[in-house]
XYZ file of C-alpha atoms in Angstrom:
338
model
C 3.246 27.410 15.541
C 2.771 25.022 12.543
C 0.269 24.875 9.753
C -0.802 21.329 9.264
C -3.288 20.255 6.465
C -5.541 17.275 7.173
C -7.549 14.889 4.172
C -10.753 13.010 5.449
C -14.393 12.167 5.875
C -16.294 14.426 8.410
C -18.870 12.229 10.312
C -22.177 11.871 12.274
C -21.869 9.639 15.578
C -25.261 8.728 16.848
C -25.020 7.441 20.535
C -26.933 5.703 22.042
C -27.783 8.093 25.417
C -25.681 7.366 28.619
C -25.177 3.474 28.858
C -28.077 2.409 27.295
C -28.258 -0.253 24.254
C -29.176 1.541 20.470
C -32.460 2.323 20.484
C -33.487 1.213 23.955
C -35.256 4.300 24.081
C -35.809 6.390 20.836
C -33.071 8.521 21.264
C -30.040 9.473 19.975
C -26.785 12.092 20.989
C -24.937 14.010 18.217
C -21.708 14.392 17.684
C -19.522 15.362 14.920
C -16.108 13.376 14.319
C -13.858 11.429 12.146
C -10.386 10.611 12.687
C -8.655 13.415 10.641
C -11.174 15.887 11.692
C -10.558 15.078 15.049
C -6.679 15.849 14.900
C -7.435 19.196 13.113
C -9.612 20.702 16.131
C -7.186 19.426 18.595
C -4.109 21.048 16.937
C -6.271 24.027 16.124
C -6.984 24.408 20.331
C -2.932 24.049 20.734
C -2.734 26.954 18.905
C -1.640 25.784 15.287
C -3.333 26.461 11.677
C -5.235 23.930 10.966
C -6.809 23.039 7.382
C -9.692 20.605 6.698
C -9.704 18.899 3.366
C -12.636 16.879 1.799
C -16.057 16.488 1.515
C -19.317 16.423 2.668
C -23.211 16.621 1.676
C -24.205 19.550 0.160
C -27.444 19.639 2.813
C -27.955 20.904 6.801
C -26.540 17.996 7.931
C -23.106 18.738 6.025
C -23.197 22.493 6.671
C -23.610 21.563 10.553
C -20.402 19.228 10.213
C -18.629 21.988 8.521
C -19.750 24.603 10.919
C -18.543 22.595 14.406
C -15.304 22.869 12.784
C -14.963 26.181 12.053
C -16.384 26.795 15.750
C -12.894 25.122 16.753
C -10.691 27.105 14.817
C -10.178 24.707 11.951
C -10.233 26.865 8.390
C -12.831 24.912 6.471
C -12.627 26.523 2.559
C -11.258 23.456 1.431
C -14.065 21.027 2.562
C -16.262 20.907 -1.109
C -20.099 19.927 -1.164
C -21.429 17.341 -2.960
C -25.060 15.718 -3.289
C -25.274 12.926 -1.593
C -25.433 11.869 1.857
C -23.218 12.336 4.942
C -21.657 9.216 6.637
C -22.453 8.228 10.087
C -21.593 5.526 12.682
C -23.621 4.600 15.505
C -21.799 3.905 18.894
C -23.239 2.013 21.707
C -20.791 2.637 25.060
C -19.933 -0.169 27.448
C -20.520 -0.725 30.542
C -19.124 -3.526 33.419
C -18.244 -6.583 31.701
C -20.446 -5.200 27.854
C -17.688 -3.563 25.093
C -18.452 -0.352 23.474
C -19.829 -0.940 19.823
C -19.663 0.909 16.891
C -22.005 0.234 13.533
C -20.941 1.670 10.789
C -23.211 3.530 8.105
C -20.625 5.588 5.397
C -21.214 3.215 2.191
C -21.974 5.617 -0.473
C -21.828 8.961 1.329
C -20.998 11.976 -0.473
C -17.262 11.589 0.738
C -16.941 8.135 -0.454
C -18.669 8.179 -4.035
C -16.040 10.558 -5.328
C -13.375 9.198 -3.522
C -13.131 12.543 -1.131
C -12.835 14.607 -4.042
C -10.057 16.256 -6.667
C -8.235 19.181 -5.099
C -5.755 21.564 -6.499
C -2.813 19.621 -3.610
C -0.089 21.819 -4.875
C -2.342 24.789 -3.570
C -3.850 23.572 -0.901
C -0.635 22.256 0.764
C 1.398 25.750 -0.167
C 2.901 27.058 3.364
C 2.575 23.567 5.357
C 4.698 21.928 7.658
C 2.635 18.919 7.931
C -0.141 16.566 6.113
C -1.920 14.474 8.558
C -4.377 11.177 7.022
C -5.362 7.804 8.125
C -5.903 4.596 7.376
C -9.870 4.919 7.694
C -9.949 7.112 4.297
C -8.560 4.233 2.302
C -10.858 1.501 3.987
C -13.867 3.676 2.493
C -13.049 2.059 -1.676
C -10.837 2.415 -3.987
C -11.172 6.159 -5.054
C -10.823 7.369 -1.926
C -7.003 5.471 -1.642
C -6.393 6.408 -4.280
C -7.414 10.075 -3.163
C -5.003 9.426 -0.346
C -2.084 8.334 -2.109
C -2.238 11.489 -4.405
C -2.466 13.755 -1.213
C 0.661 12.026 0.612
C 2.120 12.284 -3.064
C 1.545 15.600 -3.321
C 2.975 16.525 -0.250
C 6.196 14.677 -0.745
C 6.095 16.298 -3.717
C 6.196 19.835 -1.964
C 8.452 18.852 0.557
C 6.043 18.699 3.491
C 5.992 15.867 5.756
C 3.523 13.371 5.673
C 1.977 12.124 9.115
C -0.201 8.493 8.252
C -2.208 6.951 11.132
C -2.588 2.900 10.875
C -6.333 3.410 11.628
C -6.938 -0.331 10.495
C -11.117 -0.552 10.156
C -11.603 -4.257 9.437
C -15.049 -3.662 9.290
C -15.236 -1.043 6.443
C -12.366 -3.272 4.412
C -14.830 -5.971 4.393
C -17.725 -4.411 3.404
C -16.006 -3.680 0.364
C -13.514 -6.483 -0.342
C -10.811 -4.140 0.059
C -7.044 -5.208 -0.241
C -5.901 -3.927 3.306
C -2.393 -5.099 3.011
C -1.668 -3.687 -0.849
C -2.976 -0.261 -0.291
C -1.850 0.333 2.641
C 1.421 -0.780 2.167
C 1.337 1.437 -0.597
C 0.410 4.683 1.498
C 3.016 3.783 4.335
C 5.803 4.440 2.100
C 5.031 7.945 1.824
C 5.170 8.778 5.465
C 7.392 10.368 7.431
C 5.812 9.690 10.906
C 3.149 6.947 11.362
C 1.096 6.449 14.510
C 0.465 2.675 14.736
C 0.894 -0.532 16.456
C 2.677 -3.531 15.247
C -0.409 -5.230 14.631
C -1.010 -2.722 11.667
C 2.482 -3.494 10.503
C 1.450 -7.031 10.947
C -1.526 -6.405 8.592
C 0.396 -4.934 6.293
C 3.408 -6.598 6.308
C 1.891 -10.428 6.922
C 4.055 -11.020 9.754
C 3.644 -11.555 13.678
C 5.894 -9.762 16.333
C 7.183 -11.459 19.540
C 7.990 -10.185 22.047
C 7.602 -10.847 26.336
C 6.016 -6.953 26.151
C 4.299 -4.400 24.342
C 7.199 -2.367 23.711
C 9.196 -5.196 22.581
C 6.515 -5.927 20.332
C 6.235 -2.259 19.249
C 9.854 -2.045 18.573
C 10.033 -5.258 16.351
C 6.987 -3.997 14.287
C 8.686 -0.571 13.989
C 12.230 -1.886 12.827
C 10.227 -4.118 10.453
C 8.383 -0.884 8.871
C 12.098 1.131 9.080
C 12.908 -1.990 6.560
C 9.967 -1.649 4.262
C 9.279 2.145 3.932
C 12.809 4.067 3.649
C 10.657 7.338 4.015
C 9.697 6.306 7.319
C 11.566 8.075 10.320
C 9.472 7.609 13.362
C 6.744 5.438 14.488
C 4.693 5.800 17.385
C 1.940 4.317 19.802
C -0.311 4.041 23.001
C -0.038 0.652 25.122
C -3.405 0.379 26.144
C -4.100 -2.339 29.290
C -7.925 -2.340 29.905
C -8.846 -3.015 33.256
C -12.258 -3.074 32.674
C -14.349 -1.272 30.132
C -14.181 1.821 32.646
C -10.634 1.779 33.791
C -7.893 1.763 31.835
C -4.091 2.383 31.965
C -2.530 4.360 29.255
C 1.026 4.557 28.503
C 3.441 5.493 24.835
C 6.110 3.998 22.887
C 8.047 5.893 20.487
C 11.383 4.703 17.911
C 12.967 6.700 15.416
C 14.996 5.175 12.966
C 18.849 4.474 14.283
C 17.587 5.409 17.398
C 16.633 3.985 21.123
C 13.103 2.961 22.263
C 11.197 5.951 23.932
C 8.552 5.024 26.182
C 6.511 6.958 29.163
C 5.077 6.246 32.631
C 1.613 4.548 32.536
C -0.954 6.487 33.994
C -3.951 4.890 35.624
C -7.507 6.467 33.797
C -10.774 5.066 36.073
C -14.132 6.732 35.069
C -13.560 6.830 31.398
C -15.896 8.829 29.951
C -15.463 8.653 26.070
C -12.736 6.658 24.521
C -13.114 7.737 21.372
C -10.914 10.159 19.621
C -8.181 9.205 22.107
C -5.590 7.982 19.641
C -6.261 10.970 17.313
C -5.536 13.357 20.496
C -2.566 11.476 21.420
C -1.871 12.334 17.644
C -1.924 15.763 17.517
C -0.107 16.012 20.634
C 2.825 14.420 19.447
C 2.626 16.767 16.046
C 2.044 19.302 18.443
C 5.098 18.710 20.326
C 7.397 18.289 17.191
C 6.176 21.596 15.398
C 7.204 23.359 18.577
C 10.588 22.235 19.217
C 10.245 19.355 22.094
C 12.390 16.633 21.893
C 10.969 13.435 20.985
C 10.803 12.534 24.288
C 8.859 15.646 25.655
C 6.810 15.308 22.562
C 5.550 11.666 23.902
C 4.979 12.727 26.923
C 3.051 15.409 25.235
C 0.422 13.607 22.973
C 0.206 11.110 25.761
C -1.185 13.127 28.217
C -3.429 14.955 25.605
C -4.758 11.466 24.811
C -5.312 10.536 28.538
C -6.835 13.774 29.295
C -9.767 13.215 26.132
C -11.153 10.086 27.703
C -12.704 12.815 29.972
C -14.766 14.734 27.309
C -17.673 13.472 25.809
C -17.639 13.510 21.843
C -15.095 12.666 19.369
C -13.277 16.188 19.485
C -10.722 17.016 21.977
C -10.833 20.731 23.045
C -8.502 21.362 25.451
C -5.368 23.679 25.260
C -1.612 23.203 26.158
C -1.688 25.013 29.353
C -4.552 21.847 30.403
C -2.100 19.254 28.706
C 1.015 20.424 30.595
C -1.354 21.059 34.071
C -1.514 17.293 33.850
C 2.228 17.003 33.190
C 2.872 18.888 36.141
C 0.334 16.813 38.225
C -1.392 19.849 39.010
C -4.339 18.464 41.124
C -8.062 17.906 41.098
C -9.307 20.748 42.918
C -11.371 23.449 41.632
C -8.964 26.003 39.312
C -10.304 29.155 40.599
């Protein structure tokens, strides 16, 4: 099993209960989440050691944050505490023909006013086989990029690789005026692996893809970043086709550099119940799969059904096992497991 280190903002997500509008009733669910956090607890249930980096408010609500991970198995000394506040979104789920919603409330958070804090990397990152970050730290300001950038730096540095999910947040880039395409073009070309579409290469890059399909759209976006980013080596993705807000059909793409196109069946998911922290399961099930010796194929096939299998938990946070992730490889069933 692999260490992997991951750098972001711990959150508060305030649903709205069941199906119901924000505040149709005065009520609210908890959950804690955030898109690095959320990769940590999932490789942390697959067995791996897991290490949270950042920061949060030095108050209840930030020792409760810090706490849910450690319940999962993720080692938490690194997350620091600073006054301020903790950063929250509020999500409003879907339902029929209505999207899910999410409002975002993270300007000036403890996390984002010193830029997710100064760390001793070199430390920190001693004994890894993997740093994992996203595009949503950057899209918080300035410091925290540039927080980013010295963490992928840092590992690079050390010789670890460097996982970098697109993430793209248009919503938190505008609220600061935030130069997308520079800074993240900028953080790409540190990573080894990146999990994104070619629509963040098309942000970044300020080009459009053709393509008939998906994949062939994928695989023009991914050649494109191959150009760009000589560090890159792999890029992958989930084709998502949304039936309606309930039912969707999930499949993966995958390309390494010199390499064929990888892709998987597409699996049919009706009663979603949570769609969020799908793309950061899919995540660590690909990581998953490379720290413990799958091909790249099997390693698809891997994150993909980890991904497919979270829109069935409620909450950001995956916490299921390999032996669940490979029952669904093996189509094990429905009935009771008794």
């Amino acid at each position: 099993m692999g260490k992997v280190v991951c750098f972001g903002e711990l959150l508060l997500r305030l649903g709205a209960p069941g199906r119901e509008t924000l505040l149709q009733t005065p009520a609210l669910e908890v959950h804690v989440g955030g898109a690095e956090a959320n990769v940590a607890v999932s490789l942390a249930r697959f067995g791996h050691a897991a290490r949270m980096v950042g920061v949060v408010a030095d108050n209840p609500l930030g020792e409760a944050a810090v706490g849910e991970l450690r319940r999962h198995g993720v080692d938490t000394t690194a997350v620091q505490r600073q006054p301020g506040r903790m950063g929250l979104y509020f999500l409003t789920t879907g339902a029929v023909h209505r999207p899910s919603q999410v409002l975002y409330d993270r300007a000036g958070s403890a996390f984002a006013q010193v830029g997710g804090g100064r760390h001793d990397w070199p430390t920190l990152l001693a004994g890894a086989d993997w740093l994992h970050v996203s595009g949503v730290t950057p899209a918080l300001g300035a410091e925290a990029a540039r927080g980013t950038l010295e963490a992928m730096r840092a590992a690079r540095a050390a010789g670890i690789r460097v996982s970098f999910d697109g993430n793209y947040r248009p919503q938190l880039w505008q609220a600061w005026d935030g130069d997308a395409p520079t800074l993240l073009r900028g953080l790409m070309a540190e990573a080894d692996v990146m999990f994104a579409s070619h629509r963040d290469i098309e942000v970044v890059l300020g080009h459009v893809f053709e393509g008939d399909t998906a994949q062939e759209r994928f695989a023009a976006g991914a050649q494109a970043a191959f150009a760009a980013f000589p560090n890159l080596q792999r890029m992958a993705a989930t084709v998502r086709v949304q039936r309606s807000v309930d039912h969707h059909a999930l499949s993966a793409v995958s390309l390494r550099r010199g390499e064929r196109l990888q892709g998987t069946p597409e699996y049919e998911i009706p009663g979603i119940v949570d769609r969020i922290g799908t793309g950061d399961a899919f995540a660590a099930g690909v990581l998953h799969g490379a720290m413990s010796g799958r091909t790249d194929a099997d390693a698809l096939r891997f994150g993909l059904a980890a991904g497919c299998l979270k829109h069935s938990l409620p909450g950001d946070f995956s916490t299921l096992g390999v032996a669940d992730v490979e029952g669904f490889l093996a189509q094990a069933g429905f009935d009771v497991r008794r």
